[in-house]
Amino acid sequence: MKTRAITGIFFCVVMLASMLLTQEIFAAFFTLLSIWCTYEFYGIIRNEQQRPDTFLGLTVAAVIMTTSSFYLLGYIPGKYMLLSIPLVLAIYLKALFDKRSLPFNDIAITFLGILYVILPFLSFLGLGFIQGRFQAEIPVGFMLLLWTSDTGAYLAGRSLGKHKLFERISPKKTWEGFAGGIVLALVVGYFLAQNYPILPLELWLSMAVLIACFGTLGDLVESMLKRSLNVKDSGTILPGHGGLLDRFDGLLVAAPLVYILLKFMEL
């Protein structure tokens, strides 16, 4: 428990520092983070029936995240993001030379890693630049809402939880915990609106509900993935916590939806 607590505090400090320092550190940190999470995904999903092309998948992920980061930072024009297309085609081409009985399983799993991990991290990266220039308040607010909704769900579930949410997938999650996560996220959303007026109150509260609901869905989806593969953790890089993918499962579903919300509100 002590190791888990120390790792958790260190992890939160590093995360906040990466968002609050400079736009270059923010972009570089989450680019590297997304690539590592993709690597963990490929690692846990690989078996005899499905073998993702880890090298090409990670290369595509790196090119997408790097060119998108440079574009958002204003270093290159947007056309350079098209560089990932030849690499995407290379995944199909390589499958032609691999002597595998079910090549499309491998192709599908390779692309799934990009869609499941890279698209959400790209959305989160975009939150920092959604108003045309780097502003750390929105990604910081996103992470605070995600962490507090998890905390609220844990506390409410432990003290009040009686009705299981999806016992087959995650035996400890309850409807009471789910409600507690939403309530605490709304409270934090209110305080974010007072301290970060970059967004109006109604948007912070909308973000709170989205993150609490779909962050939980992301957690359940990753739990379903690991149960189907008989895997406990996605990795071992974080002592007491498992892998990085385990720590960002909520972001994988919530980030694209929050990005769409803010885009539709024409920020």
Tab-separated table of C-alpha atoms in Angstrom:
chain	number	residue	atom	x	y	z
A	1	MET	CA	0.000	0.000	0.000
A	2	LYS	CA	2.874	2.377	0.820
A	3	THR	CA	4.518	1.707	-2.552
A	4	ARG	CA	1.211	2.259	-4.323
A	5	ALA	CA	0.664	5.584	-2.528
A	6	ILE	CA	4.177	6.858	-3.258
A	7	THR	CA	3.885	5.870	-6.918
A	8	GLY	CA	0.472	7.528	-7.171
A	9	ILE	CA	1.680	10.830	-5.707
A	10	PHE	CA	4.788	10.860	-7.901
A	11	PHE	CA	2.672	10.046	-10.950
A	12	CYS	CA	0.239	12.909	-10.261
A	13	VAL	CA	3.075	15.403	-9.718
A	14	VAL	CA	4.756	14.430	-12.982
A	15	MET	CA	1.459	14.619	-14.842
A	16	LEU	CA	0.624	18.089	-13.536
A	17	ALA	CA	4.155	19.341	-14.196
A	18	SER	CA	4.002	18.104	-17.793
A	19	MET	CA	0.853	20.134	-18.369
A	20	LEU	CA	1.809	23.293	-16.473
A	21	LEU	CA	5.379	23.882	-17.673
A	22	THR	CA	5.638	24.590	-21.416
A	23	GLN	CA	3.666	23.617	-24.475
A	24	GLU	CA	6.663	21.695	-25.818
A	25	ILE	CA	6.913	19.585	-22.647
A	26	PHE	CA	3.164	18.982	-22.720
A	27	ALA	CA	3.250	17.796	-26.339
A	28	ALA	CA	6.403	15.686	-25.918
A	29	PHE	CA	5.244	14.042	-22.685
A	30	PHE	CA	1.861	12.940	-23.995
A	31	THR	CA	3.335	11.865	-27.315
A	32	LEU	CA	5.740	9.525	-25.504
A	33	LEU	CA	2.997	8.432	-23.131
A	34	SER	CA	0.667	7.515	-25.988
A	35	ILE	CA	3.356	5.474	-27.742
A	36	TRP	CA	4.137	3.550	-24.553
A	37	CYS	CA	0.440	2.846	-23.939
A	38	THR	CA	0.138	1.538	-27.507
A	39	TYR	CA	3.151	-0.685	-26.867
A	40	GLU	CA	1.455	-2.071	-23.738
A	41	PHE	CA	-1.747	-2.697	-25.684
A	42	TYR	CA	0.093	-4.698	-28.321
A	43	GLY	CA	1.937	-6.584	-25.610
A	44	ILE	CA	-1.132	-7.816	-23.749
A	45	ILE	CA	-3.193	-8.623	-26.839
A	46	ARG	CA	-0.551	-10.674	-28.663
A	47	ASN	CA	-1.155	-14.423	-28.821
A	48	GLU	CA	-1.075	-17.260	-31.347
A	49	GLN	CA	-4.342	-16.186	-32.972
A	50	GLN	CA	-3.521	-12.475	-33.253
A	51	ARG	CA	-0.115	-10.941	-33.724
A	52	PRO	CA	-0.190	-7.182	-34.202
A	53	ASP	CA	2.643	-5.639	-36.190
A	54	THR	CA	4.130	-3.880	-33.192
A	55	PHE	CA	6.899	-2.122	-35.101
A	56	LEU	CA	4.690	-0.627	-37.816
A	57	GLY	CA	1.880	0.094	-35.360
A	58	LEU	CA	4.200	2.018	-33.055
A	59	THR	CA	5.786	3.779	-36.034
A	60	VAL	CA	2.381	4.944	-37.276
A	61	ALA	CA	1.494	6.031	-33.727
A	62	ALA	CA	4.740	7.979	-33.393
A	63	VAL	CA	4.324	9.711	-36.757
A	64	ILE	CA	0.704	10.655	-36.074
A	65	MET	CA	1.455	12.043	-32.617
A	66	THR	CA	4.718	13.772	-33.569
A	67	THR	CA	3.447	15.483	-36.713
A	68	SER	CA	0.223	16.497	-34.928
A	69	SER	CA	2.255	17.921	-32.039
A	70	PHE	CA	4.519	19.908	-34.373
A	71	TYR	CA	1.436	21.200	-36.195
A	72	LEU	CA	-0.282	22.277	-32.975
A	73	LEU	CA	2.933	23.922	-31.800
A	74	GLY	CA	3.094	25.853	-35.077
A	75	TYR	CA	6.329	24.269	-36.285
A	76	ILE	CA	5.008	22.626	-39.473
A	77	PRO	CA	1.970	22.958	-41.756
A	78	GLY	CA	-0.845	20.457	-41.444
A	79	LYS	CA	0.012	18.634	-44.690
A	80	TYR	CA	2.867	16.833	-42.944
A	81	MET	CA	0.335	14.846	-40.947
A	82	LEU	CA	-0.327	12.927	-44.187
A	83	LEU	CA	3.047	11.219	-43.751
A	84	SER	CA	1.321	8.490	-41.745
A	85	ILE	CA	-0.675	7.299	-44.781
A	86	PRO	CA	2.181	5.382	-46.500
A	87	LEU	CA	2.950	3.683	-43.194
A	88	VAL	CA	-0.698	2.684	-42.821
A	89	LEU	CA	-0.553	1.113	-46.284
A	90	ALA	CA	2.671	-0.655	-45.284
A	91	ILE	CA	0.695	-2.587	-42.638
A	92	TYR	CA	-1.388	-4.131	-45.418
A	93	LEU	CA	1.667	-4.736	-47.591
A	94	LYS	CA	3.634	-6.499	-44.873
A	95	ALA	CA	0.682	-8.777	-44.157
A	96	LEU	CA	0.959	-10.057	-47.743
A	97	PHE	CA	4.461	-11.370	-47.012
A	98	ASP	CA	3.716	-12.827	-43.587
A	99	LYS	CA	2.794	-16.489	-43.719
A	100	ARG	CA	-0.124	-16.247	-41.344
A	101	SER	CA	-3.363	-18.206	-41.669
A	102	LEU	CA	-5.519	-15.265	-40.510
A	103	PRO	CA	-3.661	-12.129	-41.651
A	104	PHE	CA	-6.651	-9.840	-41.241
A	105	ASN	CA	-6.753	-10.636	-37.532
A	106	ASP	CA	-3.235	-9.204	-37.283
A	107	ILE	CA	-4.123	-6.177	-39.434
A	108	ALA	CA	-7.273	-5.470	-37.427
A	109	ILE	CA	-5.498	-5.693	-34.074
A	110	THR	CA	-2.697	-3.434	-35.314
A	111	PHE	CA	-5.196	-0.769	-36.356
A	112	LEU	CA	-7.220	-1.256	-33.173
A	113	GLY	CA	-4.200	-0.229	-31.110
A	114	ILE	CA	-3.981	3.027	-33.063
A	115	LEU	CA	-7.703	3.760	-32.798
A	116	TYR	CA	-8.084	2.659	-29.180
A	117	VAL	CA	-5.040	4.515	-27.823
A	118	ILE	CA	-3.718	7.122	-30.255
A	119	LEU	CA	-7.020	8.774	-31.236
A	120	PRO	CA	-7.928	9.496	-27.582
A	121	PHE	CA	-4.448	10.813	-26.745
A	122	LEU	CA	-4.549	12.968	-29.867
A	123	SER	CA	-7.902	14.337	-28.669
A	124	PHE	CA	-6.437	15.070	-25.242
A	125	LEU	CA	-3.452	16.795	-26.854
A	126	GLY	CA	-5.879	18.886	-28.873
A	127	LEU	CA	-7.619	20.067	-25.696
A	128	GLY	CA	-4.513	22.052	-24.823
A	129	PHE	CA	-4.719	23.986	-28.105
A	130	ILE	CA	-8.470	24.034	-28.669
A	131	GLN	CA	-8.643	27.842	-28.547
A	132	GLY	CA	-5.841	28.275	-31.067
A	133	ARG	CA	-3.000	28.641	-28.573
A	134	PHE	CA	-1.670	26.541	-25.738
A	135	GLN	CA	-3.709	26.827	-22.553
A	136	ALA	CA	-3.013	24.307	-19.828
A	137	GLU	CA	-6.231	24.938	-17.911
A	138	ILE	CA	-8.412	22.620	-19.985
A	139	PRO	CA	-6.180	19.498	-19.950
A	140	VAL	CA	-5.398	20.119	-16.261
A	141	GLY	CA	-9.114	20.441	-15.547
A	142	PHE	CA	-9.795	17.274	-17.524
A	143	MET	CA	-7.313	15.253	-15.466
A	144	LEU	CA	-8.549	16.694	-12.171
A	145	LEU	CA	-12.117	15.738	-13.088
A	146	LEU	CA	-10.997	12.252	-14.106
A	147	TRP	CA	-9.051	11.702	-10.892
A	148	THR	CA	-11.760	13.102	-8.629
A	149	SER	CA	-14.516	11.101	-10.313
A	150	ASP	CA	-12.429	7.966	-9.694
A	151	THR	CA	-11.921	9.040	-6.079
A	152	GLY	CA	-15.611	9.801	-5.578
A	153	ALA	CA	-16.572	6.444	-7.064
A	154	TYR	CA	-14.116	4.631	-4.793
A	155	LEU	CA	-15.238	6.399	-1.612
A	156	ALA	CA	-18.962	6.148	-2.314
A	157	GLY	CA	-18.679	2.560	-3.489
A	158	ARG	CA	-16.731	1.518	-0.430
A	159	SER	CA	-19.095	3.160	2.065
A	160	LEU	CA	-22.468	2.880	0.309
A	161	GLY	CA	-22.035	0.398	-2.517
A	162	LYS	CA	-24.614	-2.392	-2.640
A	163	HIS	CA	-25.768	-2.694	-6.238
A	164	LYS	CA	-23.180	-3.996	-8.676
A	165	LEU	CA	-22.579	-2.012	-11.845
A	166	PHE	CA	-21.075	-4.737	-14.072
A	167	GLU	CA	-20.103	-7.529	-11.715
A	168	ARG	CA	-19.036	-9.827	-14.548
A	169	ILE	CA	-16.444	-7.279	-15.695
A	170	SER	CA	-15.507	-5.377	-12.540
A	171	PRO	CA	-16.836	-6.958	-9.320
A	172	LYS	CA	-16.030	-3.978	-7.093
A	173	LYS	CA	-17.832	-1.271	-9.075
A	174	THR	CA	-21.306	-0.289	-7.905
A	175	TRP	CA	-24.069	2.059	-9.010
A	176	GLU	CA	-23.642	3.970	-5.751
A	177	GLY	CA	-19.965	4.446	-6.542
A	178	PHE	CA	-20.823	5.556	-10.077
A	179	ALA	CA	-23.208	8.184	-8.668
A	180	GLY	CA	-20.607	9.301	-6.123
A	181	GLY	CA	-18.091	9.811	-8.912
A	182	ILE	CA	-20.505	12.057	-10.808
A	183	VAL	CA	-21.324	14.096	-7.692
A	184	LEU	CA	-17.697	14.725	-6.746
A	185	ALA	CA	-16.816	15.542	-10.356
A	186	LEU	CA	-19.626	18.125	-10.436
A	187	VAL	CA	-18.313	19.704	-7.226
A	188	VAL	CA	-14.816	19.923	-8.678
A	189	GLY	CA	-16.252	21.215	-11.966
A	190	TYR	CA	-17.866	24.061	-10.044
A	191	PHE	CA	-14.563	25.005	-8.391
A	192	LEU	CA	-12.757	24.768	-11.727
A	193	ALA	CA	-15.239	27.269	-13.164
A	194	GLN	CA	-14.416	29.686	-10.324
A	195	ASN	CA	-10.649	29.360	-10.746
A	196	TYR	CA	-10.380	28.670	-14.493
A	197	PRO	CA	-12.914	31.017	-16.148
A	198	ILE	CA	-11.462	30.010	-19.519
A	199	LEU	CA	-14.676	27.948	-19.793
A	200	PRO	CA	-18.153	28.920	-18.519
A	201	LEU	CA	-19.700	27.021	-15.621
A	202	GLU	CA	-22.071	25.027	-17.796
A	203	LEU	CA	-19.200	23.664	-19.877
A	204	TRP	CA	-17.137	22.664	-16.851
A	205	LEU	CA	-20.179	20.877	-15.429
A	206	SER	CA	-20.887	19.202	-18.775
A	207	MET	CA	-17.271	18.054	-18.891
A	208	ALA	CA	-17.603	16.708	-15.346
A	209	VAL	CA	-20.601	14.549	-16.260
A	210	LEU	CA	-19.027	13.320	-19.504
A	211	ILE	CA	-15.744	12.431	-17.820
A	212	ALA	CA	-17.390	10.730	-14.842
A	213	CYS	CA	-19.699	8.658	-17.068
A	214	PHE	CA	-17.410	7.793	-19.944
A	215	GLY	CA	-14.291	7.562	-17.811
A	216	THR	CA	-16.096	4.750	-16.012
A	217	LEU	CA	-16.958	3.202	-19.369
A	218	GLY	CA	-13.307	3.374	-20.378
A	219	ASP	CA	-12.340	1.619	-17.156
A	220	LEU	CA	-14.904	-1.111	-17.786
A	221	VAL	CA	-13.800	-1.560	-21.400
A	222	GLU	CA	-10.165	-2.055	-20.408
A	223	SER	CA	-11.222	-4.432	-17.628
A	224	MET	CA	-13.226	-6.396	-20.202
A	225	LEU	CA	-10.167	-6.508	-22.473
A	226	LYS	CA	-7.879	-7.774	-19.725
A	227	ARG	CA	-10.406	-10.358	-18.491
A	228	SER	CA	-10.854	-11.713	-21.999
A	229	LEU	CA	-7.085	-12.159	-22.228
A	230	ASN	CA	-6.644	-13.376	-18.633
A	231	VAL	CA	-4.274	-10.474	-17.899
A	232	LYS	CA	-4.141	-8.668	-14.541
A	233	ASP	CA	-2.261	-5.491	-15.555
A	234	SER	CA	-1.198	-3.948	-18.855
A	235	GLY	CA	2.395	-3.631	-17.610
A	236	THR	CA	4.691	-3.229	-14.624
A	237	ILE	CA	6.180	0.222	-15.143
A	238	LEU	CA	4.286	1.730	-12.179
A	239	PRO	CA	4.982	-0.187	-8.925
A	240	GLY	CA	1.715	-1.023	-7.226
A	241	HIS	CA	-0.371	0.300	-10.115
A	242	GLY	CA	0.496	-1.849	-13.129
A	243	GLY	CA	0.991	-0.302	-16.545
A	244	LEU	CA	0.409	3.161	-17.938
A	245	LEU	CA	-2.531	1.921	-19.993
A	246	ASP	CA	-4.223	0.926	-16.735
A	247	ARG	CA	-3.946	4.499	-15.486
A	248	PHE	CA	-5.386	6.082	-18.619
A	249	ASP	CA	-8.261	3.738	-19.393
A	250	GLY	CA	-10.804	6.438	-18.519
A	251	LEU	CA	-9.134	8.975	-20.798
A	252	LEU	CA	-9.371	6.602	-23.767
A	253	VAL	CA	-13.143	6.980	-23.987
A	254	ALA	CA	-13.726	10.360	-22.343
A	255	ALA	CA	-11.123	12.509	-24.149
A	256	PRO	CA	-12.596	12.269	-27.674
A	257	LEU	CA	-16.071	13.090	-26.346
A	258	VAL	CA	-14.858	16.124	-24.395
A	259	TYR	CA	-12.959	17.337	-27.459
A	260	ILE	CA	-16.104	16.972	-29.597
A	261	LEU	CA	-18.158	18.812	-26.958
A	262	LEU	CA	-15.812	21.780	-26.889
A	263	LYS	CA	-15.495	21.850	-30.673
A	264	PHE	CA	-19.257	21.857	-31.108
A	265	MET	CA	-19.469	24.754	-28.670
A	266	GLU	CA	-17.115	26.608	-31.069
A	267	LEU	CA	-14.444	27.490	-28.532
